[in-house]
Amino acid sequence: MAPANLTEKLFKPSFKYPETSTLVHRVHHHNTHPPMHSALEGDTVNCWYRTINRLMWLWRGVDPLEVEEVLSRIAVSKAEHSDPLLLDTVIGYRNGNWIYEWSNQAMVWQQKAVEEQDANLASEYWLNAANLYSIAGYPHLKGDTLAEQAEVLANKAFEKSSEHSPYQLKELEFKIPGGAPITGFLHLPNEGKAPFPTVMVCGGLDTLQSDHQRLFRSYLAPMGIAMLTIDMPSIGFSSKWKLTQDTSFLHQQVLMQLSDVPWVDASRVSLLGYRFGANVAVRLAYLEPRRVRAVATLGALVHTLLSDPKCQEQVPDMYMDVLASRIGMSTSSDSALKTELNRYSLKTQGLLGRRTPTPMLAAYWESDIFSPKTEARLIADSSADGKLLAIKSEPLYQHFDSALQEICGWLEKHMR
């Protein structure tokens, strides 16, 4: 037997994993922000680096008690932190580390799923695991090795969930000129028969494809609509691609290939974009009016946050880090980042404000610091057939649900 200390030496991980909040080198002002509450981003609390996104996690199917349990395990950790003022900055993959604790919770469900005989329950349990692994990797910053491992596990659990699910899932590969192909997931409804009208989802910059499962099951599938998801540039299956000012490049390449996908009715494709994904969706309303039937957006980031320094000062550090990470400016100064972000504004690019024949619906929350009502109005007014949809903040969950019902109904009507 090797002496104990030699064994320890041999199996001691020699690679020190970077702690998530240290990956983007910007000036962080975590004690100067007023606490923020946002429907799509959750809450900022001064002692957390990440925004705590209870509404979206609950909506995806994570048990709220489980969320509190994991957060409290992180909060009580006495391990070394990269920032002693922030609870979720424990260094290394161990108790109290954000990625460790959420992954551990995911493993509990994974184990249950493996042992479960009932296919529907197994599917649910795998999905729970996928949701928790996704939270473990959140906000999915570039170069976060542990988070990337959690994302791989999220995708595996998501695929396992679909094997036991009553719905069919097709994994599609799309060739992209000038670089690596990307993988998208097509969810097929049980109602109706192929080819299906299809909604392509353009997600936020901190979400994975598996995070949209609920949108399909509860809203689109019952209407007989298929859902196609593609990762945003620089995340998940699109991680080899950087986000550029041509934000819709990957999604546009996919749109052009949909006529080759037998399950999709390429003459009836609409887009649903939220947060930064709305930037992609609105851009395509201008660039591909013949291929896109309608575009719906939710809390869009098309101009204000990208161009207004006052707005940028108000949003959480984590979100600005996500933007910096996606566009490959993790080591740039704040002023360089802000100059660059302005080029991502669709108004600066000369698109928004011009009329597009594509119908566009813009949904917004009254007090959303990321995306004011003027942002939604700009989108609706730029469409020959625009619609503005205000979402009330209280009760949050209920109004979010009814807004999604209305948005999906609106998309369905435009795809008839």
Coordinates of C-alpha atoms in Angstrom, one line a residue:
M1 CA 0.0 0.0 0.0
A2 CA 1.2 3.5 -0.8
P3 CA 1.6 5.6 2.3
A4 CA -1.5 7.8 2.8
N5 CA 0.2 11.1 2.1
L6 CA 1.5 9.8 -1.2
T7 CA -2.0 8.6 -2.2
E8 CA -3.2 12.1 -1.3
K9 CA -0.5 13.6 -3.4
L10 CA -1.3 11.4 -6.4
F11 CA -5.1 12.1 -6.3
K12 CA -4.9 15.7 -5.3
P13 CA -6.3 17.6 -8.3
S14 CA -3.4 19.7 -9.5
F15 CA -5.5 21.9 -11.7
K16 CA -7.0 24.8 -9.9
Y17 CA -10.3 25.7 -11.5
P18 CA -11.0 29.3 -12.0
E19 CA -13.9 30.6 -9.8
T20 CA -16.7 31.9 -12.0
S21 CA -16.9 35.5 -10.8
T22 CA -13.1 36.0 -11.6
L23 CA -13.3 35.1 -15.3
V24 CA -14.2 38.5 -16.6
H25 CA -11.8 41.2 -15.6
R26 CA -14.0 44.3 -15.3
V27 CA -14.4 46.8 -12.5
H28 CA -17.2 45.2 -10.3
H29 CA -19.3 47.5 -8.3
H30 CA -21.3 44.9 -6.4
N31 CA -22.0 47.1 -3.4
T32 CA -23.2 50.1 -5.3
H33 CA -26.1 48.6 -7.2
P34 CA -29.6 49.1 -5.7
P35 CA -31.1 45.6 -5.3
M36 CA -32.8 44.7 -8.6
H37 CA -35.9 42.6 -9.2
S38 CA -36.7 41.5 -12.8
A39 CA -39.1 38.9 -14.1
L40 CA -36.7 37.3 -16.5
E41 CA -33.4 37.8 -14.6
G42 CA -34.5 37.2 -11.0
D43 CA -33.2 39.2 -8.1
T44 CA -29.8 40.6 -7.2
V45 CA -28.9 40.5 -3.6
N46 CA -25.7 42.3 -2.6
C47 CA -24.1 39.1 -1.2
W48 CA -24.5 37.0 -4.4
Y49 CA -22.6 37.4 -7.6
R50 CA -25.2 35.6 -9.7
T51 CA -28.7 36.8 -10.0
I52 CA -31.1 34.4 -8.2
N53 CA -33.6 33.6 -10.8
R54 CA -36.4 31.9 -8.8
L55 CA -39.3 32.6 -11.3
M56 CA -37.5 31.0 -14.3
W57 CA -36.2 28.1 -12.3
L58 CA -39.7 27.4 -10.8
W59 CA -41.3 27.8 -14.3
R60 CA -38.8 25.2 -15.7
G61 CA -40.0 22.8 -13.0
V62 CA -37.4 23.1 -10.2
D63 CA -39.0 22.7 -6.8
P64 CA -38.8 26.0 -4.9
L65 CA -37.9 24.3 -1.6
E66 CA -35.0 22.5 -3.4
V67 CA -33.7 25.9 -4.6
E68 CA -33.7 27.3 -1.1
E69 CA -32.0 24.2 0.3
V70 CA -29.2 24.4 -2.3
L71 CA -28.8 28.2 -1.8
S72 CA -28.5 27.7 2.0
R73 CA -25.8 25.0 1.6
I74 CA -23.9 27.5 -0.5
A75 CA -24.5 30.4 1.9
V76 CA -23.2 28.6 5.0
S77 CA -19.9 27.4 3.5
K78 CA -16.8 28.4 5.4
A79 CA -14.5 27.4 2.6
E80 CA -12.2 30.0 0.9
H81 CA -14.0 32.5 -1.3
S82 CA -12.5 34.5 -4.2
D83 CA -14.5 37.4 -2.8
P84 CA -15.4 37.2 0.9
L85 CA -18.4 39.5 0.3
L86 CA -20.0 37.2 -2.2
L87 CA -21.5 33.9 -1.0
D88 CA -21.4 32.1 -4.4
T89 CA -17.6 32.5 -4.9
V90 CA -16.2 29.4 -3.1
I91 CA -13.0 28.4 -4.9
G92 CA -12.6 24.8 -6.1
Y93 CA -15.0 22.0 -6.8
R94 CA -16.1 21.2 -3.2
N95 CA -18.9 21.8 -0.6
G96 CA -20.2 25.3 -0.9
N97 CA -19.1 25.9 -4.5
W98 CA -22.1 26.9 -6.7
I99 CA -21.4 24.4 -9.4
Y100 CA -20.6 21.6 -7.0
E101 CA -23.8 22.1 -4.9
W102 CA -26.2 22.3 -7.9
S103 CA -24.5 19.4 -9.7
N104 CA -24.9 17.3 -6.5
Q105 CA -28.5 18.1 -6.3
A106 CA -28.9 17.1 -10.0
M107 CA -27.2 13.7 -9.3
V108 CA -29.9 12.9 -6.7
W109 CA -32.5 13.1 -9.5
Q110 CA -30.3 11.4 -12.0
Q111 CA -30.0 8.4 -9.6
K112 CA -33.8 8.4 -9.1
A113 CA -34.3 8.5 -12.9
V114 CA -32.0 5.5 -13.4
E115 CA -33.9 3.4 -10.8
E116 CA -37.4 4.5 -12.0
Q117 CA -39.4 1.9 -14.0
D118 CA -42.2 4.2 -15.1
A119 CA -41.2 5.9 -18.3
N120 CA -43.1 9.2 -17.7
L121 CA -41.6 9.6 -14.2
A122 CA -38.1 8.7 -15.5
S123 CA -38.5 11.4 -18.1
E124 CA -39.5 13.9 -15.4
Y125 CA -36.6 13.0 -13.2
W126 CA -34.1 13.3 -16.0
L127 CA -35.5 16.7 -16.8
N128 CA -35.2 17.7 -13.2
A129 CA -31.5 16.7 -13.4
A130 CA -31.0 18.6 -16.6
N131 CA -32.6 21.8 -15.1
L132 CA -30.3 21.5 -12.0
Y133 CA -27.1 20.9 -14.1
S134 CA -28.1 23.9 -16.2
I135 CA -28.3 26.1 -13.0
A136 CA -25.0 24.6 -11.9
G137 CA -23.4 26.0 -15.1
Y138 CA -25.2 29.3 -15.0
P139 CA -24.3 32.0 -16.2
H140 CA -22.2 29.8 -18.6
L141 CA -19.2 32.1 -18.9
K142 CA -16.5 31.2 -21.4
G143 CA -13.5 29.4 -19.9
D144 CA -15.5 28.2 -16.9
T145 CA -14.2 24.6 -17.0
L146 CA -16.5 23.3 -14.3
A147 CA -19.5 25.0 -15.7
E148 CA -18.8 23.5 -19.1
Q149 CA -18.7 20.0 -17.5
A150 CA -22.1 20.7 -15.9
E151 CA -23.5 21.8 -19.3
V152 CA -22.4 18.5 -20.9
L153 CA -24.2 16.7 -18.1
A154 CA -27.3 18.9 -18.6
N155 CA -27.4 18.0 -22.2
K156 CA -26.9 14.3 -21.5
A157 CA -29.8 14.3 -18.9
F158 CA -32.0 16.3 -21.3
E159 CA -31.4 13.7 -24.1
K160 CA -32.1 10.9 -21.6
S161 CA -35.3 12.7 -20.6
S162 CA -36.4 12.8 -24.2
E163 CA -35.8 9.0 -24.7
H164 CA -38.5 8.4 -22.1
S165 CA -40.8 11.2 -23.1
P166 CA -44.1 11.0 -24.9
Y167 CA -42.7 13.6 -27.4
Q168 CA -40.2 13.0 -30.2
L169 CA -37.0 14.9 -30.2
K170 CA -34.8 15.2 -33.3
E171 CA -31.2 16.2 -33.0
L172 CA -30.3 18.2 -36.1
E173 CA -26.9 19.2 -37.3
F174 CA -26.6 22.4 -39.3
K175 CA -23.6 23.2 -41.5
I176 CA -22.3 26.8 -41.0
P177 CA -20.1 28.4 -43.7
G178 CA -16.6 29.3 -42.4
G179 CA -16.6 27.1 -39.3
A180 CA -17.9 24.3 -37.1
P181 CA -21.4 22.9 -37.6
I182 CA -23.9 23.4 -34.7
T183 CA -26.6 21.2 -33.2
G184 CA -30.2 22.2 -32.7
F185 CA -33.1 20.3 -31.1
L186 CA -36.4 19.9 -32.8
H187 CA -39.4 19.0 -30.6
L188 CA -42.3 17.5 -32.3
P189 CA -45.9 17.7 -31.0
N190 CA -48.2 14.7 -30.7
E191 CA -51.1 16.7 -32.3
G192 CA -51.3 16.9 -36.1
K193 CA -48.8 15.4 -38.5
A194 CA -45.6 16.5 -40.1
P195 CA -44.5 18.8 -41.6
F196 CA -45.4 21.1 -38.6
P197 CA -45.6 24.9 -38.2
T198 CA -42.5 25.6 -36.2
V199 CA -41.4 28.2 -33.7
M200 CA -37.6 28.8 -33.5
V201 CA -36.6 29.9 -30.0
C202 CA -33.9 32.5 -29.7
G203 CA -32.9 32.3 -26.0
G204 CA -31.0 34.5 -23.6
L205 CA -27.2 34.7 -23.5
D206 CA -27.2 32.7 -20.2
T207 CA -29.6 29.8 -21.2
L208 CA -29.1 26.3 -22.6
Q209 CA -31.4 24.6 -25.1
S210 CA -32.7 22.2 -22.5
D211 CA -34.1 25.3 -20.6
H212 CA -36.9 25.7 -23.1
Q213 CA -38.5 22.3 -22.6
R214 CA -41.4 23.8 -20.6
L215 CA -42.2 26.3 -23.4
F216 CA -42.8 23.4 -25.7
R217 CA -44.7 21.0 -23.4
S218 CA -47.1 23.5 -21.9
Y219 CA -47.6 26.1 -24.7
L220 CA -46.6 25.0 -28.2
A221 CA -47.2 21.2 -28.2
P222 CA -50.9 21.5 -27.3
M223 CA -51.3 23.9 -30.3
G224 CA -49.7 21.3 -32.6
I225 CA -46.6 23.5 -33.1
A226 CA -43.0 22.2 -33.3
M227 CA -40.2 24.0 -31.4
L228 CA -36.7 24.3 -32.7
T229 CA -33.9 25.5 -30.4
I230 CA -30.4 26.7 -31.3
D231 CA -27.8 27.8 -28.8
M232 CA -26.7 31.4 -28.9
P233 CA -23.2 32.0 -30.3
S234 CA -20.4 31.1 -27.8
I235 CA -22.6 28.9 -25.6
G236 CA -23.5 25.2 -25.5
F237 CA -23.4 23.6 -29.0
S238 CA -22.6 27.0 -30.6
S239 CA -19.6 27.6 -28.3
K240 CA -17.1 27.6 -31.1
W241 CA -18.8 30.7 -32.5
K242 CA -18.3 34.2 -31.1
L243 CA -21.2 36.6 -30.8
T244 CA -20.6 39.4 -33.4
Q245 CA -22.5 42.4 -34.5
D246 CA -24.2 40.1 -37.0
T247 CA -26.0 38.6 -34.0
S248 CA -28.4 36.6 -36.1
F249 CA -25.8 34.9 -38.3
L250 CA -26.2 31.3 -36.9
H251 CA -30.0 31.5 -36.7
Q252 CA -30.1 32.8 -40.3
Q253 CA -28.0 29.9 -41.6
V254 CA -30.4 27.5 -39.8
L255 CA -33.5 29.3 -41.3
M256 CA -32.0 28.8 -44.8
Q257 CA -31.7 25.1 -44.2
L258 CA -35.2 24.4 -42.8
S259 CA -36.6 23.5 -46.2
D260 CA -34.4 20.4 -46.0
V261 CA -35.9 19.3 -42.7
P262 CA -38.8 16.9 -43.4
W263 CA -40.6 17.6 -40.1
V264 CA -40.7 21.4 -40.5
D265 CA -43.1 23.3 -42.7
A266 CA -40.6 25.9 -43.9
S267 CA -43.4 28.1 -45.2
R268 CA -44.7 28.4 -41.6
V269 CA -41.8 29.4 -39.3
S270 CA -41.9 32.0 -36.6
L271 CA -39.4 33.3 -34.1
L272 CA -39.8 33.8 -30.3
G273 CA -36.9 35.7 -28.8
Y274 CA -36.4 36.9 -25.3
R275 CA -33.7 39.2 -23.8
F276 CA -30.7 39.1 -26.2
G277 CA -32.4 36.4 -28.3
A278 CA -35.0 39.1 -29.2
N279 CA -32.1 41.0 -30.9
V280 CA -31.6 38.0 -33.1
A281 CA -35.3 37.5 -33.8
V282 CA -36.0 41.2 -34.7
R283 CA -32.9 41.3 -36.9
L284 CA -34.3 38.3 -38.9
A285 CA -37.6 40.1 -39.2
Y286 CA -35.7 42.6 -41.4
L287 CA -33.2 40.2 -43.1
E288 CA -35.5 37.3 -43.8
P289 CA -39.1 38.6 -44.2
R290 CA -39.8 35.8 -46.7
R291 CA -38.7 33.0 -44.4
V292 CA -40.2 34.4 -41.2
R293 CA -44.0 34.5 -40.7
A294 CA -43.9 36.5 -37.4
V295 CA -41.6 37.5 -34.5
A296 CA -42.5 37.7 -30.9
T297 CA -40.2 39.2 -28.3
L298 CA -40.1 39.2 -24.5
G299 CA -38.1 41.8 -22.6
A300 CA -36.1 42.6 -25.7
L301 CA -32.5 43.9 -25.7
V302 CA -32.3 45.7 -29.0
H303 CA -31.1 49.2 -28.1
T304 CA -31.3 50.8 -24.6
L305 CA -29.0 48.5 -22.6
L306 CA -26.6 48.4 -25.5
S307 CA -26.3 52.1 -25.9
D308 CA -27.3 53.8 -22.6
P309 CA -24.5 54.1 -20.0
K310 CA -27.1 54.9 -17.3
C311 CA -29.0 51.6 -18.0
Q312 CA -25.6 49.7 -18.1
E313 CA -24.8 51.1 -14.6
Q314 CA -28.1 49.7 -13.2
V315 CA -27.9 46.1 -14.4
P316 CA -26.1 43.5 -12.3
D317 CA -22.3 42.9 -12.7
M318 CA -23.0 39.3 -13.7
Y319 CA -25.1 40.3 -16.7
M320 CA -22.4 42.8 -18.0
D321 CA -19.9 39.9 -17.5
V322 CA -22.1 37.6 -19.6
L323 CA -22.1 40.2 -22.4
A324 CA -18.4 40.7 -22.2
S325 CA -17.8 37.0 -22.2
R326 CA -20.0 36.3 -25.3
I327 CA -18.4 39.0 -27.5
G328 CA -14.9 37.9 -26.4
M329 CA -14.1 41.0 -24.3
S330 CA -13.4 39.3 -21.0
T331 CA -10.2 41.3 -20.4
S332 CA -11.3 44.7 -21.9
S333 CA -11.9 47.9 -20.0
D334 CA -15.5 48.9 -19.2
S335 CA -15.3 51.8 -21.6
A336 CA -14.1 49.6 -24.5
L337 CA -16.9 47.2 -23.7
K338 CA -19.5 49.9 -23.8
T339 CA -18.3 51.3 -27.1
E340 CA -18.4 47.8 -28.6
L341 CA -21.9 47.1 -27.2
N342 CA -23.3 50.2 -28.9
R343 CA -22.6 48.5 -32.3
Y344 CA -25.0 45.7 -31.3
S345 CA -27.9 48.1 -31.1
L346 CA -30.4 47.4 -33.9
K347 CA -31.1 51.1 -34.0
T348 CA -27.4 52.0 -34.4
Q349 CA -27.3 49.4 -37.1
G350 CA -30.0 51.3 -39.0
L351 CA -32.6 48.5 -38.9
L352 CA -35.0 49.3 -36.0
G353 CA -37.1 52.4 -36.8
R354 CA -37.4 51.3 -40.4
R355 CA -40.6 49.5 -41.3
T356 CA -40.6 45.7 -41.8
P357 CA -43.6 43.8 -43.3
T358 CA -43.0 41.0 -40.7
P359 CA -45.6 41.1 -37.9
M360 CA -43.9 41.7 -34.6
L361 CA -45.2 41.4 -31.1
A362 CA -43.2 43.0 -28.2
A363 CA -44.0 42.0 -24.7
Y364 CA -42.6 44.0 -21.8
W365 CA -42.7 44.5 -18.0
E366 CA -43.4 48.1 -16.8
S367 CA -40.4 48.4 -14.5
D368 CA -37.9 46.2 -16.3
I369 CA -34.5 47.9 -16.0
F370 CA -33.1 45.8 -18.8
S371 CA -35.7 46.7 -21.3
P372 CA -38.0 49.7 -20.9
K373 CA -41.4 50.1 -22.5
T374 CA -39.8 52.4 -25.1
E375 CA -37.8 49.4 -26.3
A376 CA -41.0 47.3 -26.9
R377 CA -42.8 50.3 -28.5
L378 CA -39.8 50.7 -30.9
I379 CA -40.2 47.1 -32.0
A380 CA -44.0 47.2 -32.4
D381 CA -43.9 50.6 -34.2
S382 CA -41.3 49.3 -36.7
S383 CA -43.7 46.6 -37.9
A384 CA -46.4 47.0 -40.5
D385 CA -48.4 44.7 -38.2
G386 CA -47.1 45.4 -34.7
K387 CA -48.5 44.6 -31.3
L388 CA -47.5 45.8 -27.8
L389 CA -48.2 43.6 -24.9
A390 CA -47.8 44.8 -21.3
I391 CA -47.2 42.1 -18.7
K392 CA -48.2 42.9 -15.1
S393 CA -45.7 42.2 -12.4
E394 CA -47.9 40.8 -9.7
P395 CA -48.7 38.0 -9.3
L396 CA -45.6 37.3 -11.3
Y397 CA -45.9 33.7 -12.2
Q398 CA -49.6 33.9 -13.2
H399 CA -49.1 36.9 -15.5
F400 CA -46.0 35.3 -17.0
D401 CA -48.0 32.2 -17.8
S402 CA -50.9 34.1 -19.4
A403 CA -48.5 36.3 -21.4
L404 CA -46.9 33.2 -22.9
Q405 CA -50.3 31.7 -23.7
E406 CA -51.2 35.0 -25.5
I407 CA -47.8 35.1 -27.4
C408 CA -48.0 31.5 -28.5
G409 CA -51.6 32.0 -29.6
W410 CA -50.6 35.1 -31.6
L411 CA -47.8 33.2 -33.3
E412 CA -50.1 30.3 -34.1
K413 CA -52.6 32.7 -35.7
H414 CA -49.9 34.2 -38.0
M415 CA -48.7 30.7 -39.1
R416 CA -52.1 29.6 -40.3

